[in-house]
Amino acid sequence: DEWLTEYGVTLGVGALILFMVFIVWDLAKRSNAGKFGTFILYIALAMGILGFLIKVIITYLMENSGV
């Protein structure tokens, strides 16, 4: 149960991130966003992904630092 919770959430979020990449690509294509608009959409998505990765790293460091 603990393994599923720990890795299932990470894998589930990873799958959702891949799905969001597809959604952003489709949104940019359908709205004729152009190169700059598509770049801005992907920057916004990248900031969300970076926030998730930072959370995972900080959690790992806190759990393994012995504090």
Short mmCIF file of C-alpha atoms in Angstrom, two decimals:
data_model
loop_
_atom_site.label_atom_id
_atom_site.label_comp_id
_atom_site.label_asym_id
_atom_site.label_seq_id
_atom_site.Cartn_x
_atom_site.Cartn_y
_atom_site.Cartn_z
CA ASP A 1 0.00 0.00 0.00
CA GLU A 2 2.81 2.41 0.85
CA TRP A 3 4.70 1.56 -2.36
CA LEU A 4 1.59 2.16 -4.44
CA THR A 5 0.98 5.48 -2.76
CA GLU A 6 4.58 6.61 -3.10
CA TYR A 7 5.24 5.56 -6.68
CA GLY A 8 1.68 5.57 -7.99
CA VAL A 9 1.28 9.27 -7.37
CA THR A 10 4.62 10.04 -9.03
CA LEU A 11 3.84 7.86 -12.05
CA GLY A 12 0.28 9.18 -12.21
CA VAL A 13 1.45 12.78 -12.17
CA GLY A 14 4.05 11.92 -14.81
CA ALA A 15 1.33 10.50 -17.04
CA LEU A 16 -0.79 13.61 -16.47
CA ILE A 17 2.17 15.81 -17.39
CA LEU A 18 2.56 13.94 -20.69
CA PHE A 19 -1.17 14.36 -21.30
CA MET A 20 -0.89 18.09 -20.53
CA VAL A 21 1.93 18.40 -23.10
CA PHE A 22 -0.46 16.97 -25.68
CA ILE A 23 -3.26 19.28 -24.53
CA VAL A 24 -1.01 22.37 -24.81
CA TRP A 25 0.15 21.29 -28.26
CA ASP A 26 -3.46 20.79 -29.38
CA LEU A 27 -4.52 24.11 -27.86
CA ALA A 28 -1.71 25.96 -29.62
CA LYS A 29 -2.53 24.28 -32.91
CA ARG A 30 -6.28 24.93 -32.76
CA SER A 31 -5.92 28.55 -31.66
CA ASN A 32 -3.23 29.41 -34.23
CA ALA A 33 -1.05 30.68 -31.40
CA GLY A 34 2.06 30.96 -33.53
CA LYS A 35 5.59 30.24 -32.38
CA PHE A 36 5.68 32.84 -29.62
CA GLY A 37 2.26 31.91 -28.23
CA THR A 38 3.15 28.23 -28.25
CA PHE A 39 6.42 29.06 -26.50
CA ILE A 40 4.55 30.96 -23.76
CA LEU A 41 2.10 28.08 -23.27
CA TYR A 42 4.96 25.60 -22.89
CA ILE A 43 6.82 27.96 -20.50
CA ALA A 44 3.73 28.03 -18.26
CA LEU A 45 3.53 24.23 -18.37
CA ALA A 46 7.26 23.94 -17.67
CA MET A 47 6.93 26.11 -14.57
CA GLY A 48 4.27 23.77 -13.20
CA ILE A 49 6.43 20.73 -13.95
CA LEU A 50 9.44 22.40 -12.34
CA GLY A 51 7.40 23.10 -9.21
CA PHE A 52 6.42 19.43 -8.98
CA LEU A 53 10.03 18.30 -9.45
CA ILE A 54 11.27 20.71 -6.80
CA LYS A 55 8.66 19.35 -4.39
CA VAL A 56 9.83 15.78 -5.05
CA ILE A 57 13.49 16.75 -4.55
CA ILE A 58 12.83 18.68 -1.34
CA THR A 59 10.73 15.83 0.05
CA TYR A 60 13.46 13.33 -0.76
CA LEU A 61 16.15 15.49 0.84
CA MET A 62 14.09 16.06 3.99
CA GLU A 63 13.28 12.36 4.41
CA ASN A 64 16.88 11.23 3.91
CA SER A 65 18.75 13.96 5.79
CA GLY A 66 18.00 12.54 9.22
CA VAL A 67 16.45 15.77 10.51
#
